[in-house]
Amino acid sequence: MSADRPRPAHHRLLPHASSVPKIFGAAAAVIGLLDVISAVFPAFRNGRMHHMVAVFPGTVSSLAAATSVVTGILLLMLAHALKRGKQRAWWAAVLLLPVGAATQIVYRHSIFGAVVSLGLLWLLIKHRGEFTALSDPTTRWRAAVNLVGLSTAAFCLGLVITSAHPASERGTPGFTDRCQHVLYGLFGISGPVQYTSERVGDVVGYSLGGLGLLIACSTAYLVLRPARPVAELSEADEVRLRALLDRHGARDSLGHFALRRDKSVVFSPSGKAAICYRVVSGVALAGGDPIGDVEAWPGAIDTFMELARAHAWLPAVVGCSETGGEVWTRETGLDALELGDEAIVDAAGFTLSGRAMRNVRQMVKRTERCGYTCRVRRVHELSEDERQRVRLAADAWRGTDTERGFSMALGRFGEDIDGDCVVVTAHKECEPGAAHPELGDLRAVLHFVPWGPDGMSLELMRRDRAADPGLNELLIVAALQQAPALGVTRVSLNFAMFRSALARGERIGAGPVLRGWRGLLVFLSRWFQIESLYKFNAKFQPEWVPRFLVFPNSRDLPRIGFAIMQAEGFVTLSLGLPGALQRFLPGRARRSAGRHKPGYASPARPAERKAVA
């Protein structure tokens, strides 16, 4: 992929193509911060910065100081949205700046300050065309996030405001008194902290009351505004995707994971191709290759890029194949980075014979002698009781609070519509005092999703932590040996991130840079299983197929990487609420805070719920 290749027209449509919104966003953040500081700290107003902060609203009068605090916080809240060119943020700034100008004239009698506010307003109106991005999909549970987050920030800022005038305090109020004063002040009630200066008392009272009013108004707005659905695959979209997979599913081993129901989908104009994605922290994250006919991929990519531009989302693709990466980079001008390798085993030619398979062979024999047996079946062959035991086991043996997975996980198990999936279970007689007696003799489980008519892709691998070592190897071998009987000739195992770097870094003659990179990956493996997955996959002598990350620019990689970690479940932003309180959130909020708890099953469709009942 040549660096000097001319960029196609889509490069002009990327959210970061214009620097004007970023300039306005940065200016709003600076002005908001100075507004807050100038209103809270008297020394800042009367010191060297006096002449600079004079142009900002609310630096003298008690009410103006409170207005300055609220205005500053609002500008700080709007800064990021202005940087992304959000239309609603532009409207909010346009409405806020005249308030600042009026404050300058009424309380400061500063014509210059009013001119600055109106000048910024004029610049925003002049560059109106740069702020056309639509709002991100949200639901009303965002009000809970706003209430908790803004209340916490207001309480901390209130403590600073209450403590910023020690010379004017009556007596020596303690920390508890200050906290009580802040809590009362947010509701407009006078607290226990008293000041000798009436003006200082007014500044503190108005500021705390203004913060409380801001919390109430912003939360009420988020509760009452029309809700737009978050990423959720509709039943009609799922039917269309399954039809595309029936015709073209053999092309990509990750194709079936497009059926996750916490994704959104866009189709090409012809309807012959589709891209499934999720928006995470402003990043429109697609997983794997587009679904459908390769000739229709460009149309789906055009639709996806246009949607990203309309919402000012940062487009990215995680885990696409080499063919997919070539199409993405050719059609959009994005760049690509090799992310790792997928382990694919030829099931028809798999054997435990030979020196290369000696360790796996010995481990399997030893595990079988411990009394373990395996069963390989399609999901539709399991009874409802067996399906429920697998769900309970997947939840009980999960090592994290949330279900992980996005690009290479389905996120559910046992629905009738997924009956072609393959499940491999390991069984051993239940011993007295077992940790989970309700699971019976079940000790480990593998779950594979279809990969076209003759393949399957590993989706879930869980085992009892108290079970004997080698159980995962026994399950993989059982799946590979029984695959031909199921009509499966190729099996996709785990994805190994940065496999080539790990492999080359341990070879003789590797340079210091490569060895250092490998050392960093080994260190990170303590938390992310980078090296362990590579070594586990390598036992089965697979073919390594590279997978790529497609992204707009190198400077966007940290942001995209963080979004991927959130989507895959390595980083969980739990709304700032304890688990005991999350049960009071609406259903979608709970699924965002901790997916599929308890049990490894997504919410059923209405028809499926009726069938279960």
PDB file of N, CA and C in Angstrom, residues 32-102:
ATOM      1  N   GLY A  32     -14.065  28.136  28.508  1.00  0.00           N
ATOM      2  CA  GLY A  32     -14.833  27.553  29.598  1.00  0.00           C
ATOM      3  C   GLY A  32     -14.001  27.363  30.844  1.00  0.00           C
ATOM      4  N   LEU A  33     -12.772  26.872  30.689  1.00  0.00           N
ATOM      5  CA  LEU A  33     -11.903  26.658  31.839  1.00  0.00           C
ATOM      6  C   LEU A  33     -11.567  27.976  32.523  1.00  0.00           C
ATOM      7  N   LEU A  34     -11.232  29.003  31.735  1.00  0.00           N
ATOM      8  CA  LEU A  34     -10.918  30.306  32.313  1.00  0.00           C
ATOM      9  C   LEU A  34     -12.147  30.941  32.958  1.00  0.00           C
ATOM     10  N   ASP A  35     -13.314  30.717  32.382  1.00  0.00           N
ATOM     11  CA  ASP A  35     -14.545  31.219  32.991  1.00  0.00           C
ATOM     12  C   ASP A  35     -14.726  30.653  34.396  1.00  0.00           C
ATOM     13  N   VAL A  36     -14.541  29.340  34.517  1.00  0.00           N
ATOM     14  CA  VAL A  36     -14.722  28.695  35.811  1.00  0.00           C
ATOM     15  C   VAL A  36     -13.673  29.185  36.808  1.00  0.00           C
ATOM     16  N   ILE A  37     -12.408  29.207  36.371  1.00  0.00           N
ATOM     17  CA  ILE A  37     -11.323  29.597  37.284  1.00  0.00           C
ATOM     18  C   ILE A  37     -11.480  31.048  37.727  1.00  0.00           C
ATOM     19  N   SER A  38     -11.802  31.920  36.779  1.00  0.00           N
ATOM     20  CA  SER A  38     -11.914  33.339  37.116  1.00  0.00           C
ATOM     21  C   SER A  38     -13.061  33.615  38.074  1.00  0.00           C
ATOM     22  N   ALA A  39     -14.112  32.773  38.025  1.00  0.00           N
ATOM     23  CA  ALA A  39     -15.247  32.971  38.920  1.00  0.00           C
ATOM     24  C   ALA A  39     -15.009  32.372  40.291  1.00  0.00           C
ATOM     25  N   VAL A  40     -14.201  31.300  40.365  1.00  0.00           N
ATOM     26  CA  VAL A  40     -14.026  30.577  41.625  1.00  0.00           C
ATOM     27  C   VAL A  40     -12.929  31.190  42.496  1.00  0.00           C
ATOM     28  N   PHE A  41     -11.789  31.551  41.874  1.00  0.00           N
ATOM     29  CA  PHE A  41     -10.630  31.986  42.649  1.00  0.00           C
ATOM     30  C   PHE A  41     -10.477  33.503  42.583  1.00  0.00           C
ATOM     31  N   PRO A  42     -10.648  34.200  43.692  1.00  0.00           N
ATOM     32  CA  PRO A  42     -10.506  35.658  43.687  1.00  0.00           C
ATOM     33  C   PRO A  42      -9.103  36.096  43.298  1.00  0.00           C
ATOM     34  N   ALA A  43      -8.081  35.351  43.717  1.00  0.00           N
ATOM     35  CA  ALA A  43      -6.708  35.743  43.400  1.00  0.00           C
ATOM     36  C   ALA A  43      -6.477  35.746  41.897  1.00  0.00           C
ATOM     37  N   PHE A  44      -7.138  34.835  41.182  1.00  0.00           N
ATOM     38  CA  PHE A  44      -6.983  34.794  39.732  1.00  0.00           C
ATOM     39  C   PHE A  44      -7.596  36.029  39.089  1.00  0.00           C
ATOM     40  N   ARG A  45      -8.740  36.485  39.648  1.00  0.00           N
ATOM     41  CA  ARG A  45      -9.387  37.659  39.070  1.00  0.00           C
ATOM     42  C   ARG A  45      -8.584  38.925  39.314  1.00  0.00           C
ATOM     43  N   ASN A  46      -7.934  38.998  40.478  1.00  0.00           N
ATOM     44  CA  ASN A  46      -7.272  40.240  40.842  1.00  0.00           C
ATOM     45  C   ASN A  46      -5.772  40.221  40.617  1.00  0.00           C
ATOM     46  N   GLY A  47      -5.243  39.141  40.073  1.00  0.00           N
ATOM     47  CA  GLY A  47      -3.803  39.037  39.874  1.00  0.00           C
ATOM     48  C   GLY A  47      -3.390  39.491  38.493  1.00  0.00           C
ATOM     49  N   ARG A  48      -2.306  38.846  37.989  1.00  0.00           N
ATOM     50  CA  ARG A  48      -1.744  39.232  36.692  1.00  0.00           C
ATOM     51  C   ARG A  48      -2.719  38.995  35.549  1.00  0.00           C
ATOM     52  N   MET A  49      -3.620  37.999  35.717  1.00  0.00           N
ATOM     53  CA  MET A  49      -4.522  37.626  34.623  1.00  0.00           C
ATOM     54  C   MET A  49      -5.763  38.522  34.590  1.00  0.00           C
ATOM     55  N   HIS A  50      -5.791  39.580  35.422  1.00  0.00           N
ATOM     56  CA  HIS A  50      -6.987  40.406  35.522  1.00  0.00           C
ATOM     57  C   HIS A  50      -7.425  40.962  34.172  1.00  0.00           C
ATOM     58  N   HIS A  51      -6.476  41.472  33.412  1.00  0.00           N
ATOM     59  CA  HIS A  51      -6.837  42.101  32.141  1.00  0.00           C
ATOM     60  C   HIS A  51      -7.296  41.060  31.115  1.00  0.00           C
ATOM     61  N   MET A  52      -6.745  39.817  31.191  1.00  0.00           N
ATOM     62  CA  MET A  52      -7.155  38.795  30.222  1.00  0.00           C
ATOM     63  C   MET A  52      -8.563  38.289  30.528  1.00  0.00           C
ATOM     64  N   VAL A  53      -8.836  38.029  31.804  1.00  0.00           N
ATOM     65  CA  VAL A  53     -10.134  37.436  32.119  1.00  0.00           C
ATOM     66  C   VAL A  53     -11.237  38.465  32.077  1.00  0.00           C
ATOM     67  N   ALA A  54     -10.900  39.743  31.915  1.00  0.00           N
ATOM     68  CA  ALA A  54     -11.944  40.763  31.859  1.00  0.00           C
ATOM     69  C   ALA A  54     -12.850  40.592  30.660  1.00  0.00           C
ATOM     70  N   VAL A  55     -12.366  39.895  29.628  1.00  0.00           N
ATOM     71  CA  VAL A  55     -13.179  39.724  28.428  1.00  0.00           C
ATOM     72  C   VAL A  55     -14.169  38.572  28.581  1.00  0.00           C
ATOM     73  N   PHE A  56     -14.065  37.817  29.705  1.00  0.00           N
ATOM     74  CA  PHE A  56     -14.960  36.687  29.886  1.00  0.00           C
ATOM     75  C   PHE A  56     -16.128  37.088  30.779  1.00  0.00           C
ATOM     76  N   PRO A  57     -17.296  36.543  30.533  1.00  0.00           N
ATOM     77  CA  PRO A  57     -18.473  36.955  31.313  1.00  0.00           C
ATOM     78  C   PRO A  57     -18.387  36.506  32.753  1.00  0.00           C
ATOM     79  N   GLY A  58     -18.878  37.366  33.647  1.00  0.00           N
ATOM     80  CA  GLY A  58     -19.075  36.967  35.024  1.00  0.00           C
ATOM     81  C   GLY A  58     -17.861  36.978  35.889  1.00  0.00           C
ATOM     82  N   THR A  59     -17.176  38.108  36.090  1.00  0.00           N
ATOM     83  CA  THR A  59     -15.986  38.121  36.935  1.00  0.00           C
ATOM     84  C   THR A  59     -16.079  39.111  38.086  1.00  0.00           C
ATOM     85  N   VAL A  60     -17.147  39.867  38.250  1.00  0.00           N
ATOM     86  CA  VAL A  60     -17.243  40.847  39.340  1.00  0.00           C
ATOM     87  C   VAL A  60     -18.491  40.608  40.176  1.00  0.00           C
ATOM     88  N   SER A  61     -19.650  40.772  39.577  1.00  0.00           N
ATOM     89  CA  SER A  61     -20.910  40.674  40.307  1.00  0.00           C
ATOM     90  C   SER A  61     -21.125  39.261  40.832  1.00  0.00           C
ATOM     91  N   SER A  62     -21.827  39.141  41.953  1.00  0.00           N
ATOM     92  CA  SER A  62     -22.102  37.830  42.541  1.00  0.00           C
ATOM     93  C   SER A  62     -22.878  36.946  41.581  1.00  0.00           C
ATOM     94  N   LEU A  63     -23.961  37.490  41.011  1.00  0.00           N
ATOM     95  CA  LEU A  63     -24.753  36.720  40.066  1.00  0.00           C
ATOM     96  C   LEU A  63     -23.961  36.445  38.794  1.00  0.00           C
ATOM     97  N   ALA A  64     -23.142  37.417  38.387  1.00  0.00           N
ATOM     98  CA  ALA A  64     -22.334  37.216  37.185  1.00  0.00           C
ATOM     99  C   ALA A  64     -21.290  36.133  37.403  1.00  0.00           C
ATOM    100  N   ALA A  65     -20.758  36.046  38.622  1.00  0.00           N
ATOM    101  CA  ALA A  65     -19.791  34.987  38.917  1.00  0.00           C
ATOM    102  C   ALA A  65     -20.444  33.615  38.804  1.00  0.00           C
ATOM    103  N   ALA A  66     -21.665  33.489  39.328  1.00  0.00           N
ATOM    104  CA  ALA A  66     -22.383  32.216  39.194  1.00  0.00           C
ATOM    105  C   ALA A  66     -22.670  31.909  37.735  1.00  0.00           C
ATOM    106  N   THR A  67     -23.045  32.967  36.969  1.00  0.00           N
ATOM    107  CA  THR A  67     -23.285  32.769  35.536  1.00  0.00           C
ATOM    108  C   THR A  67     -22.015  32.302  34.844  1.00  0.00           C
ATOM    109  N   SER A  68     -20.876  32.835  35.280  1.00  0.00           N
ATOM    110  CA  SER A  68     -19.603  32.451  34.674  1.00  0.00           C
ATOM    111  C   SER A  68     -19.299  30.980  34.914  1.00  0.00           C
ATOM    112  N   VAL A  69     -19.591  30.492  36.144  1.00  0.00           N
ATOM    113  CA  VAL A  69     -19.342  29.083  36.446  1.00  0.00           C
ATOM    114  C   VAL A  69     -20.176  28.185  35.541  1.00  0.00           C
ATOM    115  N   VAL A  70     -21.478  28.486  35.455  1.00  0.00           N
ATOM    116  CA  VAL A  70     -22.368  27.661  34.647  1.00  0.00           C
ATOM    117  C   VAL A  70     -21.998  27.754  33.171  1.00  0.00           C
ATOM    118  N   THR A  71     -21.702  28.973  32.694  1.00  0.00           N
ATOM    119  CA  THR A  71     -21.307  29.148  31.293  1.00  0.00           C
ATOM    120  C   THR A  71     -20.035  28.372  30.991  1.00  0.00           C
ATOM    121  N   GLY A  72     -19.064  28.445  31.914  1.00  0.00           N
ATOM    122  CA  GLY A  72     -17.811  27.727  31.697  1.00  0.00           C
ATOM    123  C   GLY A  72     -17.997  26.229  31.612  1.00  0.00           C
ATOM    124  N   ILE A  73     -18.820  25.681  32.518  1.00  0.00           N
ATOM    125  CA  ILE A  73     -19.071  24.240  32.490  1.00  0.00           C
ATOM    126  C   ILE A  73     -19.770  23.838  31.193  1.00  0.00           C
ATOM    127  N   LEU A  74     -20.735  24.634  30.770  1.00  0.00           N
ATOM    128  CA  LEU A  74     -21.425  24.323  29.517  1.00  0.00           C
ATOM    129  C   LEU A  74     -20.468  24.352  28.335  1.00  0.00           C
ATOM    130  N   LEU A  75     -19.569  25.327  28.301  1.00  0.00           N
ATOM    131  CA  LEU A  75     -18.605  25.380  27.203  1.00  0.00           C
ATOM    132  C   LEU A  75     -17.656  24.189  27.250  1.00  0.00           C
ATOM    133  N   LEU A  76     -17.254  23.779  28.449  1.00  0.00           N
ATOM    134  CA  LEU A  76     -16.407  22.588  28.559  1.00  0.00           C
ATOM    135  C   LEU A  76     -17.146  21.345  28.071  1.00  0.00           C
ATOM    136  N   MET A  77     -18.444  21.261  28.388  1.00  0.00           N
ATOM    137  CA  MET A  77     -19.241  20.120  27.937  1.00  0.00           C
ATOM    138  C   MET A  77     -19.432  20.128  26.425  1.00  0.00           C
ATOM    139  N   LEU A  78     -19.469  21.326  25.835  1.00  0.00           N
ATOM    140  CA  LEU A  78     -19.692  21.438  24.391  1.00  0.00           C
ATOM    141  C   LEU A  78     -18.413  21.292  23.579  1.00  0.00           C
ATOM    142  N   ALA A  79     -17.250  21.417  24.224  1.00  0.00           N
ATOM    143  CA  ALA A  79     -15.992  21.493  23.478  1.00  0.00           C
ATOM    144  C   ALA A  79     -15.771  20.282  22.582  1.00  0.00           C
ATOM    145  N   HIS A  80     -15.944  19.079  23.148  1.00  0.00           N
ATOM    146  CA  HIS A  80     -15.670  17.879  22.358  1.00  0.00           C
ATOM    147  C   HIS A  80     -16.651  17.760  21.191  1.00  0.00           C
ATOM    148  N   ALA A  81     -17.922  18.068  21.438  1.00  0.00           N
ATOM    149  CA  ALA A  81     -18.914  17.992  20.360  1.00  0.00           C
ATOM    150  C   ALA A  81     -18.630  19.027  19.277  1.00  0.00           C
ATOM    151  N   LEU A  82     -18.158  20.207  19.658  1.00  0.00           N
ATOM    152  CA  LEU A  82     -17.784  21.221  18.655  1.00  0.00           C
ATOM    153  C   LEU A  82     -16.600  20.739  17.820  1.00  0.00           C
ATOM    154  N   LYS A  83     -15.639  20.074  18.454  1.00  0.00           N
ATOM    155  CA  LYS A  83     -14.494  19.539  17.709  1.00  0.00           C
ATOM    156  C   LYS A  83     -14.941  18.540  16.647  1.00  0.00           C
ATOM    157  N   ARG A  84     -16.002  17.812  16.926  1.00  0.00           N
ATOM    158  CA  ARG A  84     -16.508  16.817  15.984  1.00  0.00           C
ATOM    159  C   ARG A  84     -17.502  17.412  14.994  1.00  0.00           C
ATOM    160  N   GLY A  85     -17.732  18.733  15.090  1.00  0.00           N
ATOM    161  CA  GLY A  85     -18.636  19.387  14.148  1.00  0.00           C
ATOM    162  C   GLY A  85     -20.091  19.052  14.352  1.00  0.00           C
ATOM    163  N   LYS A  86     -20.514  18.796  15.608  1.00  0.00           N
ATOM    164  CA  LYS A  86     -21.878  18.404  15.892  1.00  0.00           C
ATOM    165  C   LYS A  86     -22.834  19.591  15.735  1.00  0.00           C
ATOM    166  N   GLN A  87     -23.940  19.344  15.072  1.00  0.00           N
ATOM    167  CA  GLN A  87     -24.914  20.385  14.785  1.00  0.00           C
ATOM    168  C   GLN A  87     -25.562  20.920  16.064  1.00  0.00           C
ATOM    169  N   ARG A  88     -25.913  20.027  16.989  1.00  0.00           N
ATOM    170  CA  ARG A  88     -26.555  20.456  18.228  1.00  0.00           C
ATOM    171  C   ARG A  88     -25.595  21.279  19.092  1.00  0.00           C
ATOM    172  N   ALA A  89     -24.336  20.936  19.081  1.00  0.00           N
ATOM    173  CA  ALA A  89     -23.356  21.714  19.841  1.00  0.00           C
ATOM    174  C   ALA A  89     -23.245  23.121  19.274  1.00  0.00           C
ATOM    175  N   TRP A  90     -23.314  23.238  17.952  1.00  0.00           N
ATOM    176  CA  TRP A  90     -23.259  24.568  17.318  1.00  0.00           C
ATOM    177  C   TRP A  90     -24.456  25.402  17.777  1.00  0.00           C
ATOM    178  N   TRP A  91     -25.646  24.810  17.756  1.00  0.00           N
ATOM    179  CA  TRP A  91     -26.835  25.544  18.197  1.00  0.00           C
ATOM    180  C   TRP A  91     -26.700  25.975  19.654  1.00  0.00           C
ATOM    181  N   ALA A  92     -26.180  25.085  20.500  1.00  0.00           N
ATOM    182  CA  ALA A  92     -26.030  25.421  21.913  1.00  0.00           C
ATOM    183  C   ALA A  92     -25.047  26.572  22.100  1.00  0.00           C
ATOM    184  N   ALA A  93     -23.938  26.547  21.355  1.00  0.00           N
ATOM    185  CA  ALA A  93     -22.957  27.625  21.469  1.00  0.00           C
ATOM    186  C   ALA A  93     -23.533  28.939  20.955  1.00  0.00           C
ATOM    187  N   VAL A  94     -24.298  28.869  19.865  1.00  0.00           N
ATOM    188  CA  VAL A  94     -24.907  30.086  19.313  1.00  0.00           C
ATOM    189  C   VAL A  94     -25.896  30.695  20.315  1.00  0.00           C
ATOM    190  N   LEU A  95     -26.603  29.876  21.058  1.00  0.00           N
ATOM    191  CA  LEU A  95     -27.528  30.393  22.066  1.00  0.00           C
ATOM    192  C   LEU A  95     -26.793  30.861  23.326  1.00  0.00           C
ATOM    193  N   LEU A  96     -25.653  30.248  23.613  1.00  0.00           N
ATOM    194  CA  LEU A  96     -24.925  30.584  24.837  1.00  0.00           C
ATOM    195  C   LEU A  96     -24.153  31.895  24.715  1.00  0.00           C
ATOM    196  N   LEU A  97     -23.570  32.165  23.561  1.00  0.00           N
ATOM    197  CA  LEU A  97     -22.731  33.358  23.402  1.00  0.00           C
ATOM    198  C   LEU A  97     -23.506  34.664  23.588  1.00  0.00           C
ATOM    199  N   PRO A  98     -24.725  34.821  23.093  1.00  0.00           N
ATOM    200  CA  PRO A  98     -25.458  36.057  23.395  1.00  0.00           C
ATOM    201  C   PRO A  98     -25.698  36.245  24.898  1.00  0.00           C
ATOM    202  N   VAL A  99     -25.886  35.148  25.627  1.00  0.00           N
ATOM    203  CA  VAL A  99     -26.025  35.255  27.078  1.00  0.00           C
ATOM    204  C   VAL A  99     -24.747  35.822  27.680  1.00  0.00           C
ATOM    205  N   GLY A 100     -23.609  35.341  27.171  1.00  0.00           N
ATOM    206  CA  GLY A 100     -22.346  35.882  27.644  1.00  0.00           C
ATOM    207  C   GLY A 100     -22.198  37.356  27.324  1.00  0.00           C
ATOM    208  N   ALA A 101     -22.627  37.754  26.127  1.00  0.00           N
ATOM    209  CA  ALA A 101     -22.549  39.171  25.748  1.00  0.00           C
ATOM    210  C   ALA A 101     -23.447  40.024  26.637  1.00  0.00           C
ATOM    211  N   ALA A 102     -24.649  39.538  26.917  1.00  0.00           N
ATOM    212  CA  ALA A 102     -25.555  40.291  27.792  1.00  0.00           C
ATOM    213  C   ALA A 102     -24.982  40.408  29.196  1.00  0.00           C
TER     214      ALA A 102
END
